[in-house]
XYZ file of C-alpha atoms in Angstrom:
671
model
C 0.638 -0.308 0.237
C 1.188 3.679 -0.544
C 1.223 5.706 2.159
C 2.114 9.051 3.076
C 2.978 10.193 6.603
C 4.845 13.389 8.722
C 7.592 12.342 11.116
C 10.788 13.457 12.810
C 14.505 12.916 11.752
C 16.473 13.632 14.404
C 20.195 14.166 13.526
C 23.050 16.358 14.367
C 22.765 20.191 12.326
C 23.886 23.882 12.642
C 21.162 26.575 12.494
C 20.327 28.675 9.513
C 20.932 31.567 11.472
C 19.757 34.969 10.859
C 19.609 36.612 7.398
C 21.724 39.331 6.570
C 19.977 42.457 7.068
C 21.537 44.330 4.215
C 20.015 43.669 0.344
C 22.463 41.701 -2.033
C 22.990 44.833 -5.009
C 25.738 43.550 -6.787
C 25.669 40.162 -5.806
C 28.362 37.601 -7.098
C 28.018 36.070 -10.089
C 27.959 32.232 -10.346
C 30.679 30.495 -11.918
C 28.670 29.326 -14.589
C 26.753 32.338 -15.913
C 30.478 33.744 -17.345
C 32.149 31.403 -19.862
C 33.796 31.369 -22.463
C 32.493 28.515 -24.973
C 34.462 26.452 -27.202
C 33.691 27.127 -31.434
C 33.512 23.316 -31.906
C 30.389 23.627 -29.655
C 26.850 23.431 -31.739
C 25.603 27.184 -32.185
C 22.719 25.718 -31.124
C 23.879 24.521 -28.017
C 25.180 27.678 -27.179
C 22.077 30.022 -27.792
C 21.490 30.635 -24.448
C 24.566 30.657 -22.783
C 25.163 33.374 -20.554
C 21.497 34.678 -21.236
C 19.119 35.701 -18.253
C 21.187 35.785 -15.295
C 19.342 38.214 -12.596
C 21.971 41.035 -11.005
C 22.052 39.024 -7.804
C 19.578 37.211 -5.537
C 17.267 40.271 -4.605
C 14.317 40.350 -3.283
C 15.625 37.268 -1.119
C 18.312 38.301 1.340
C 21.317 36.390 1.955
C 21.642 33.478 4.540
C 24.743 34.217 5.811
C 23.682 33.784 9.472
C 24.972 29.751 10.153
C 27.912 28.783 11.761
C 29.724 25.268 12.332
C 28.836 24.443 15.753
C 26.184 21.203 14.786
C 23.844 20.033 17.909
C 21.026 17.300 17.522
C 18.495 18.687 15.931
C 14.900 17.644 14.928
C 13.733 18.026 11.726
C 10.059 17.298 9.874
C 10.297 15.403 7.063
C 7.286 14.146 4.617
C 7.808 10.107 4.092
C 6.456 8.285 0.916
C 6.499 4.298 1.262
C 5.202 1.579 -0.791
C 5.991 -2.068 -1.409
C 9.462 -1.019 -2.718
C 10.868 2.004 -1.937
C 11.170 4.548 0.856
C 11.277 8.116 0.343
C 11.985 11.065 2.689
C 12.001 14.823 1.964
C 13.222 17.541 4.332
C 10.156 19.874 4.343
C 12.010 22.649 6.411
C 14.690 23.022 3.553
C 13.704 23.115 0.232
C 11.623 19.682 0.131
C 15.003 17.988 -0.554
C 14.604 14.227 -1.389
C 17.225 13.281 1.712
C 16.784 9.525 0.966
C 15.517 7.036 -1.121
C 15.580 3.402 0.250
C 15.157 0.372 -1.813
C 12.876 -1.764 0.986
C 14.212 -5.360 -0.152
C 18.073 -4.624 -0.252
C 17.722 -2.408 2.397
C 19.936 -0.118 -0.125
C 20.249 3.889 0.594
C 20.007 4.955 -3.289
C 21.525 8.789 -2.386
C 24.370 10.093 -0.230
C 22.244 10.696 2.565
C 24.114 13.198 4.448
C 24.392 12.233 8.355
C 24.465 15.750 9.409
C 23.141 19.324 8.225
C 25.863 21.807 7.487
C 25.359 25.155 5.943
C 28.259 26.164 3.256
C 28.475 29.198 0.972
C 28.039 27.800 -2.409
C 24.224 29.209 -3.190
C 23.097 32.478 -4.862
C 21.417 33.019 -1.211
C 24.872 31.617 0.378
C 23.680 28.670 2.602
C 23.941 25.107 1.015
C 23.689 21.675 1.845
C 25.045 18.646 0.472
C 22.990 15.046 0.033
C 19.632 14.361 -1.633
C 17.918 15.492 -4.655
C 17.630 19.319 -4.691
C 14.994 21.059 -6.567
C 16.813 23.916 -8.404
C 14.139 26.672 -10.184
C 14.448 29.802 -11.536
C 18.285 30.558 -12.084
C 22.055 29.865 -12.049
C 22.848 29.449 -8.376
C 21.140 26.783 -6.707
C 17.716 27.507 -5.749
C 16.781 30.515 -3.252
C 14.309 28.017 -0.951
C 17.460 25.631 -0.653
C 17.637 26.455 3.429
C 14.228 27.572 3.256
C 10.587 25.893 4.177
C 8.273 25.054 1.179
C 4.274 25.310 1.185
C 3.518 21.064 1.455
C 0.164 19.716 0.758
C -1.231 16.226 0.151
C -3.019 15.578 -2.711
C -5.649 12.588 -2.979
C -4.393 11.263 -6.412
C -5.970 9.030 -9.197
C -6.900 5.450 -7.204
C -6.542 7.434 -3.900
C -2.445 7.275 -4.377
C -1.089 9.673 -1.766
C 0.730 12.521 -3.112
C 3.143 15.002 -1.493
C 2.938 18.344 -3.520
C 5.916 20.906 -2.606
C 5.119 24.639 -3.665
C 5.838 28.498 -3.622
C 5.960 31.652 -5.086
C 9.436 32.551 -7.034
C 10.189 36.176 -6.322
C 12.977 36.500 -9.258
C 11.343 35.208 -11.542
C 7.626 35.913 -10.330
C 6.340 32.171 -11.367
C 4.614 29.346 -9.071
C 6.119 26.194 -9.596
C 5.172 22.964 -8.218
C 6.641 19.380 -7.258
C 4.001 16.577 -6.865
C 5.837 13.221 -5.748
C 3.829 9.691 -5.542
C 4.368 6.422 -4.853
C 1.618 4.370 -6.465
C 0.995 0.650 -5.132
C 3.710 -1.700 -6.196
C 5.618 0.699 -8.093
C 9.360 0.461 -8.595
C 10.500 3.719 -8.977
C 9.369 7.147 -7.543
C 7.269 9.861 -9.603
C 8.322 13.301 -9.238
C 6.025 15.587 -11.323
C 7.071 19.016 -12.020
C 4.864 21.809 -13.210
C 6.484 25.872 -13.593
C 3.479 28.324 -15.064
C 4.713 31.797 -16.043
C 1.598 34.215 -15.345
C 3.341 37.262 -16.461
C 2.445 38.920 -19.640
C 6.413 39.124 -20.714
C 8.688 35.915 -21.369
C 11.023 35.194 -18.374
C 14.353 33.297 -18.534
C 13.464 29.845 -16.639
C 16.066 27.273 -15.164
C 15.471 23.711 -13.789
C 17.969 21.552 -12.418
C 17.292 18.258 -10.122
C 20.428 17.316 -8.560
C 20.956 13.758 -6.892
C 24.211 13.325 -4.654
C 25.496 9.508 -4.611
C 28.000 8.168 -3.002
C 31.239 8.106 -4.600
C 33.451 5.217 -4.506
C 36.602 3.669 -6.748
C 34.235 1.590 -8.528
C 31.500 3.663 -9.142
C 30.858 4.380 -12.820
C 28.570 6.987 -14.164
C 26.533 5.956 -17.028
C 24.420 8.266 -20.017
C 23.566 7.526 -23.724
C 26.349 10.080 -25.403
C 29.316 9.602 -27.144
C 30.741 13.579 -26.035
C 29.972 16.318 -23.298
C 30.665 19.785 -22.654
C 32.975 19.892 -20.025
C 33.400 23.140 -17.264
C 36.519 23.668 -15.371
C 36.652 26.007 -12.793
C 38.981 28.768 -13.900
C 38.381 27.520 -17.589
C 35.585 27.490 -20.288
C 33.075 25.434 -21.927
C 35.013 22.599 -23.761
C 33.479 19.567 -26.209
C 35.079 16.495 -24.620
C 34.621 12.558 -25.764
C 32.739 10.570 -23.212
C 34.245 8.411 -21.498
C 37.703 9.218 -22.057
C 39.181 12.238 -21.167
C 43.160 13.055 -21.069
C 43.528 9.221 -21.368
C 41.471 8.702 -18.417
C 38.123 6.819 -18.237
C 35.840 9.924 -16.659
C 33.231 8.187 -15.752
C 34.994 6.848 -12.964
C 35.314 9.974 -10.859
C 38.053 8.818 -8.303
C 39.918 9.352 -11.792
C 39.983 12.955 -12.062
C 42.352 14.919 -9.564
C 40.218 18.521 -9.535
C 36.586 19.812 -9.249
C 34.651 19.913 -12.679
C 31.132 19.115 -14.684
C 30.522 17.142 -17.678
C 27.487 18.083 -19.364
C 26.466 15.014 -21.380
C 24.778 15.375 -24.632
C 22.125 13.136 -25.201
C 21.154 13.011 -29.016
C 17.646 14.705 -29.914
C 14.842 12.127 -29.572
C 16.988 10.125 -27.577
C 15.395 8.591 -24.105
C 16.829 11.193 -21.726
C 18.696 9.222 -18.317
C 21.463 8.962 -16.152
C 22.862 6.587 -13.875
C 25.615 5.907 -11.109
C 25.896 2.443 -10.413
C 29.214 0.621 -8.167
C 30.706 -2.798 -8.975
C 27.771 -4.948 -8.824
C 26.444 -3.259 -11.446
C 23.993 -1.503 -8.792
C 22.661 2.008 -7.925
C 20.681 5.081 -8.747
C 18.677 5.530 -11.927
C 16.907 8.511 -13.117
C 15.254 9.014 -16.232
C 12.196 11.802 -17.420
C 9.830 12.450 -20.232
C 11.687 14.297 -22.658
C 11.293 18.117 -22.141
C 14.266 17.123 -19.088
C 16.933 17.156 -21.543
C 20.268 17.953 -19.667
C 22.357 15.391 -17.759
C 25.436 16.282 -15.798
C 27.921 14.554 -13.705
C 29.530 16.951 -10.974
C 32.628 15.861 -9.201
C 35.152 17.141 -6.128
C 38.232 15.369 -7.620
C 40.688 13.613 -5.507
C 43.186 16.597 -4.636
C 43.641 17.428 -0.893
C 41.015 20.738 -1.845
C 37.955 18.489 -3.135
C 38.145 15.710 -0.097
C 38.603 19.163 2.301
C 35.511 20.510 0.819
C 33.778 16.962 0.812
C 34.452 16.775 4.351
C 33.425 20.223 5.216
C 30.001 19.601 3.798
C 29.349 16.252 5.722
C 31.705 14.118 7.681
C 34.796 11.921 7.104
C 33.416 8.734 5.190
C 30.638 10.302 2.982
C 32.317 11.062 -0.282
C 29.922 11.809 -2.477
C 29.433 12.665 -6.567
C 26.236 14.322 -8.124
C 24.136 13.474 -11.396
C 22.051 15.999 -12.217
C 18.742 16.857 -15.155
C 18.208 19.961 -16.270
C 15.750 21.874 -18.594
C 18.832 22.730 -20.761
C 21.954 21.267 -22.348
C 23.995 23.091 -19.362
C 23.973 25.186 -16.702
C 25.279 28.039 -18.649
C 21.988 29.221 -19.719
C 18.540 30.139 -19.284
C 15.616 29.280 -21.614
C 13.409 31.743 -22.585
C 9.826 30.857 -21.075
C 7.012 32.586 -23.023
C 4.433 34.658 -21.570
C 1.583 32.173 -20.406
C 3.086 28.949 -20.487
C 3.171 26.107 -18.576
C 6.168 24.031 -18.378
C 5.938 20.290 -16.807
C 7.431 16.775 -17.059
C 7.725 13.655 -15.582
C 10.715 12.521 -13.301
C 11.432 8.426 -12.075
C 13.756 7.726 -9.827
C 14.710 4.097 -9.021
C 17.189 1.071 -8.012
C 19.061 -0.255 -11.183
C 20.288 -3.817 -11.073
C 22.457 -4.249 -14.166
C 25.486 -6.845 -15.425
C 28.525 -5.640 -13.816
C 30.309 -7.234 -16.732
C 28.372 -4.978 -19.287
C 28.741 -2.151 -17.098
C 32.248 -2.014 -16.247
C 33.253 -3.639 -19.872
C 35.778 -1.789 -21.788
C 32.880 -0.902 -24.490
C 31.340 2.315 -23.302
C 28.396 1.744 -26.314
C 28.117 -1.809 -24.886
C 28.398 -0.407 -21.405
C 25.423 2.576 -21.607
C 23.099 0.541 -24.369
C 23.315 -2.602 -21.399
C 21.538 -0.036 -18.798
C 19.200 1.511 -20.849
C 17.664 -2.071 -21.907
C 17.585 -2.310 -18.207
C 15.946 0.667 -17.532
C 13.273 -0.205 -20.265
C 12.380 -3.238 -17.913
C 12.162 -0.961 -15.133
C 10.195 1.460 -16.056
C 9.439 1.450 -19.853
C 9.668 4.981 -21.616
C 6.036 4.360 -23.279
C 4.512 3.934 -19.664
C 6.956 6.963 -18.244
C 4.870 8.660 -21.076
C 1.313 6.935 -20.361
C 2.253 8.105 -16.579
C 2.920 11.795 -17.876
C -0.234 12.045 -19.697
C -2.845 10.605 -17.080
C -1.244 13.027 -14.742
C -2.397 15.840 -15.657
C -5.448 16.287 -14.128
C -3.750 15.478 -10.658
C -1.702 18.508 -11.124
C -4.825 20.867 -10.714
C -6.459 19.129 -8.052
C -6.611 21.232 -4.800
C -4.911 20.053 -1.708
C -6.611 17.473 0.661
C -4.637 18.793 3.643
C -2.093 21.594 3.899
C 0.939 19.735 5.994
C 3.105 23.063 6.041
C 2.744 27.000 5.013
C 5.970 28.875 3.071
C 6.396 32.231 2.961
C 3.643 35.197 2.873
C 4.871 36.319 -0.298
C 2.501 34.158 -2.940
C -0.221 35.835 -0.777
C 0.678 39.163 -1.485
C 1.573 38.960 -5.058
C -2.214 37.399 -4.976
C -3.691 40.597 -3.000
C -1.490 43.140 -5.450
C -2.976 40.975 -8.504
C -6.508 41.229 -7.169
C -6.372 45.058 -6.516
C -4.808 45.636 -9.573
C -7.480 43.642 -11.457
C -5.197 40.867 -12.629
C -6.050 37.482 -12.330
C -4.215 35.064 -9.455
C -0.767 34.086 -9.861
C -1.908 30.098 -9.577
C -4.382 27.453 -10.003
C -6.029 26.502 -7.194
C -3.742 23.500 -6.916
C -1.440 25.915 -5.148
C -2.919 27.406 -1.993
C -1.641 31.121 -0.914
C -3.365 31.677 2.034
C -3.338 34.953 3.579
C -2.502 33.364 7.038
C 1.049 33.210 6.006
C 0.993 37.071 5.767
C 3.070 38.382 8.079
C 5.590 41.103 9.465
C 8.106 40.893 6.178
C 5.005 41.748 4.267
C 3.290 44.032 6.197
C 4.853 47.233 4.859
C 4.130 46.076 1.558
C 0.505 45.578 2.186
C 0.392 49.330 3.612
C 1.697 50.736 0.663
C -0.524 49.261 -1.631
C -3.427 49.987 0.622
C -2.562 53.490 2.008
C -0.035 54.590 -0.556
C 2.588 54.921 2.252
C 5.033 52.518 3.861
C 5.226 52.836 7.707
C 8.224 54.116 9.606
C 10.999 51.638 10.550
C 13.652 52.256 13.137
C 17.181 53.075 12.053
C 18.658 50.701 14.601
C 16.615 47.867 13.113
C 16.361 48.470 9.085
C 13.709 46.776 6.981
C 13.120 43.381 7.292
C 12.236 42.742 3.512
C 12.992 43.983 0.195
C 11.305 44.436 -3.497
C 12.574 44.688 -7.014
C 9.497 43.657 -8.324
C 8.443 46.448 -11.213
C 4.995 46.737 -9.939
C 6.120 47.483 -6.245
C 8.669 49.653 -7.883
C 6.682 52.016 -9.985
C 4.194 52.483 -6.557
C 7.152 53.874 -4.733
C 8.239 55.877 -8.216
C 5.235 57.294 -8.070
C 4.920 58.275 -4.623
C 8.118 60.003 -5.340
C 6.785 61.721 -7.889
C 4.092 63.053 -6.177
C 5.922 64.507 -2.938
C 4.976 61.825 -0.931
C 8.315 59.719 0.240
C 9.553 61.275 2.820
C 11.160 58.551 5.246
C 14.247 57.438 5.425
C 12.844 53.750 4.766
C 10.956 54.669 1.229
C 14.325 56.191 -0.045
C 16.507 53.619 0.931
C 13.750 50.999 -0.854
C 13.716 52.976 -3.903
C 17.555 53.432 -4.239
C 17.410 49.497 -3.756
C 15.056 48.789 -6.519
C 16.553 51.542 -8.829
C 20.089 49.849 -8.179
C 18.913 46.297 -9.279
C 17.450 48.092 -11.943
C 20.483 49.875 -13.432
C 19.933 52.863 -12.556
C 22.852 53.693 -10.474
C 22.192 57.659 -11.131
C 18.665 57.178 -9.708
C 19.348 54.818 -6.728
C 22.901 57.359 -5.448
C 19.902 60.211 -5.804
C 17.466 58.351 -3.323
C 19.968 56.654 -1.321
C 21.264 60.791 -0.564
C 18.002 61.657 0.173
C 17.242 58.284 2.780
C 20.225 59.917 4.212
C 19.130 63.375 4.357
C 16.408 62.163 6.142
C 18.047 59.767 8.571
C 22.214 58.847 8.866
C 21.749 54.908 8.804
C 23.979 52.205 8.327
C 21.346 50.950 5.709
C 22.015 53.699 3.546
C 25.733 53.941 4.100
C 26.521 50.851 2.586
C 23.984 50.680 -0.674
C 25.806 54.083 -1.151
C 29.019 52.059 -0.781
C 28.232 49.321 -3.608
C 27.253 51.911 -5.720
C 30.930 53.115 -5.491
C 32.034 49.347 -5.962
C 30.020 48.744 -8.968
C 31.452 52.218 -10.478
C 34.838 51.269 -9.335
C 35.687 54.156 -6.477
C 37.433 51.255 -4.153
C 37.735 54.218 -1.854
C 34.796 56.152 -1.507
C 33.235 52.639 -0.950
C 35.412 52.379 1.879
C 34.305 55.964 3.341
C 31.155 54.988 3.374
C 31.676 51.716 4.965
C 33.486 53.045 7.188
C 30.874 55.450 8.569
C 28.451 52.340 8.312
C 30.385 50.804 10.345
C 30.692 53.341 13.369
C 27.284 53.361 13.342
C 26.633 49.784 13.563
C 30.159 48.392 14.685
C 28.694 45.119 16.282
C 27.805 43.958 12.800
C 30.363 41.226 11.100
C 28.636 40.956 8.251
C 29.220 44.965 7.636
C 32.709 44.612 9.089
C 33.373 41.973 6.604
C 32.490 44.214 3.577
C 34.309 47.267 5.264
C 37.941 45.487 5.563
C 37.433 43.913 2.169
C 36.936 46.634 0.562
C 39.771 49.074 2.260
C 42.047 46.484 1.210
C 41.034 46.575 -2.556
C 41.289 50.508 -2.221
C 45.249 50.507 -1.254
C 44.854 51.253 2.207
C 45.322 47.945 4.349
C 46.578 50.114 7.507
C 43.392 51.596 7.457
C 41.519 48.385 8.084
C 44.243 46.957 10.383
C 43.468 50.208 12.814
C 40.076 49.632 12.449
C 39.623 46.326 13.158
C 41.630 46.323 16.239
C 38.716 48.881 18.108
C 36.039 46.274 17.073
C 33.936 44.612 19.199
C 35.579 41.023 20.804
C 33.077 38.495 19.324
C 33.662 40.650 15.740
C 37.198 40.099 15.791
C 37.092 36.919 16.459
C 34.786 36.108 13.484
C 36.641 33.726 11.272
C 36.068 35.756 8.026
C 37.247 38.874 9.522
C 40.300 37.183 10.768
C 41.078 36.231 7.227
C 40.618 39.694 6.165
C 42.933 41.391 9.152
C 45.621 38.487 8.019
C 45.339 39.502 3.994
C 45.655 43.349 5.124
C 48.616 42.582 7.242
C 50.190 40.782 4.584
C 49.518 43.593 2.648
C 51.256 45.991 4.543
C 54.089 43.652 4.834
C 53.491 42.859 9.003
C 54.665 39.263 8.307
C 54.596 38.354 12.111
C 51.200 38.971 12.258
C 50.314 36.717 9.404
C 52.066 33.848 10.793
C 50.384 34.140 14.366
C 47.174 33.855 12.513
C 47.918 30.826 10.576
C 49.787 29.191 13.350
C 46.288 28.955 14.560
C 44.031 29.105 11.162
C 40.554 30.469 11.493
C 37.306 29.095 10.720
C 35.102 30.616 7.805
C 31.750 29.705 8.163
C 30.573 30.706 5.074
C 33.513 29.691 2.841
C 32.994 30.295 -0.812
C 33.100 27.465 -3.387
C 35.713 28.103 -5.296
C 37.443 30.640 -3.047
C 40.978 30.310 -1.927
C 41.694 33.114 0.321
C 43.516 30.883 3.492
C 46.281 28.834 0.974
C 46.897 32.225 -0.685
C 47.527 33.728 2.761
C 50.201 30.734 3.045
C 51.805 31.147 -0.372
C 52.150 34.465 -0.183
C 53.392 34.956 3.363
C 56.164 32.623 2.411
C 56.998 34.121 -0.933
C 57.477 37.307 0.925
C 59.918 35.519 3.646
C 61.754 33.406 0.992
C 61.770 37.394 -1.409
C 63.131 38.886 1.893
C 65.684 36.409 3.094
C 67.116 35.574 -0.217
C 66.947 39.656 -1.823
C 65.168 38.198 -4.898
C 61.860 39.358 -6.613
C 58.282 38.093 -5.809
C 58.522 36.757 -9.690
C 56.822 33.456 -11.368
C 60.046 31.706 -10.545
C 59.882 32.452 -6.653
C 55.944 31.690 -7.090
C 56.390 28.133 -8.600
C 58.884 27.445 -5.882
C 56.893 28.156 -3.163
C 54.021 26.306 -4.337
C 56.594 23.359 -4.735
C 58.305 23.697 -1.318
C 55.986 25.007 0.885
C 52.774 22.487 0.634
C 49.590 24.390 2.867
C 48.521 22.880 6.177
C 45.302 20.395 5.212
C 42.997 21.998 6.972
C 43.376 25.319 5.469
C 43.251 24.060 1.273
C 40.399 24.713 -0.016
C 41.363 24.737 -3.781
C 39.216 23.156 -6.617
C 41.947 23.498 -9.156
C 45.764 23.080 -8.340
């Protein structure tokens, strides 16, 4: 019998912590979004590379309040189960599929991370490894990765219980839903996804389902391809053969020494699927209907840095790789979704059991053809397509029960639409009820209904931001009529204008905000504009003023220190950091910035003292090499002084050969 129930999962976990109070203006661009593309990649496959990336994660706030201290925590989970499989979803963490167990063998098909430990790998910063992550909207993981989704029970055909996960995605302004179910006796978990564009304009769209599976020396990743587009960090997108790359069989990830992506180019019209199988020919297989055409392999590599990242995200002994499935051929692109369009597809996840001699044979074509034949037995392509067609009506069924509520932004959007005489943003299948409206939506409800935003205490700052054009027009209209007077209204208008690329207008609004009340919020946003305009000294001045107003904010201190180093005034930062509160000074990120400033100022003993007991940087960024750069920089300067030689390429190469960094500070993804 198929069953859906709500349970509690207990495991060690860090807290996500408070969100960053400052808007993410001028946010970082994901590594996939700005790439050089090899000319041998067909024009059709690179048509949308680099197109459609938003300027950061606004209107969402950055989630960087986590630490590395873990305690025993209870996570609310939904469990789908039938005779063959048991699937466990983390409702408070993006609805991630945490575990998928094949009951007859007791085999866990995913890498079920035994801990919850966020790290800085996503568009909103916080991200964690393991399971199957659902990514919508934009390059850089999902805005909801570390946030709750709406969860509901739907009564599917024949009474099959369906777990519906859904939300209103604020950057693309689209609702999405994930309907997961396990019919009686089904050997695969079905996951039906639907995205609708309720806007009057085309929007760039993105979706990738990222599956984490155990990485072992005998694990082979297979897909029905003979070539792929390879992305190595720090390099462009290149066409390569599969499975042999530079004399190594890349289908076994432990053969490779550094992090990289392989986007498998499945031929048009061919059944899309991907699998990761062990030495016995067993493991996870994923397939879908044809809209989800992309397939990818991600690996950390066997270098010191890749292994360090694996442990940083989990525990020793839990190495993983990722196999993924997406709307586009690569993760460097968004696809144009027409106004009013609906996109949907069906995914299937299950245990593949194949002949290990064929799976691990030298003939690649025989290997993937054999697995595809076994897939056709497990879940025939025609059967999957029939299941997809039969489920069209299910996607519109209203929930029988709301299990968990998400944010209030969908309800606010429907209220705005009603006032503007527009249809709702979604069908009755998705319930964004007004009980979800709370303090974050309150200022915007007031603006909508009274034409003005309520007063905000300067010490607290805004608790939410908006960049949607309709809300911007409400504030612009108020400003044109001479009504905008509060510092907070002008701050919001400055953020909106800056996000839209109107830097002059943003500066004007922020200066008006400062005239109304001198706040750290406006000063910091003004500094961001200076940085965008390549004026680091002016940015440093504004950030110093902001930090003097709010010295206890470590995030603000980090921005200030980073900018002062960029401005070429490290001594100024070293003087300022000495006067910060002790809790801020102890922050790992602040300590690293202090060491960078000391290195730039030639205070080598200060750098050495810090590196003797290296700090833990809670929000270590994917691809960041700040700690190893400090190590190499210190040894370069010492060697240069001792031998009276310049720090040239030869000396740098010598240091990298003769002074390997300690393992605990080595996060290099490229060596």
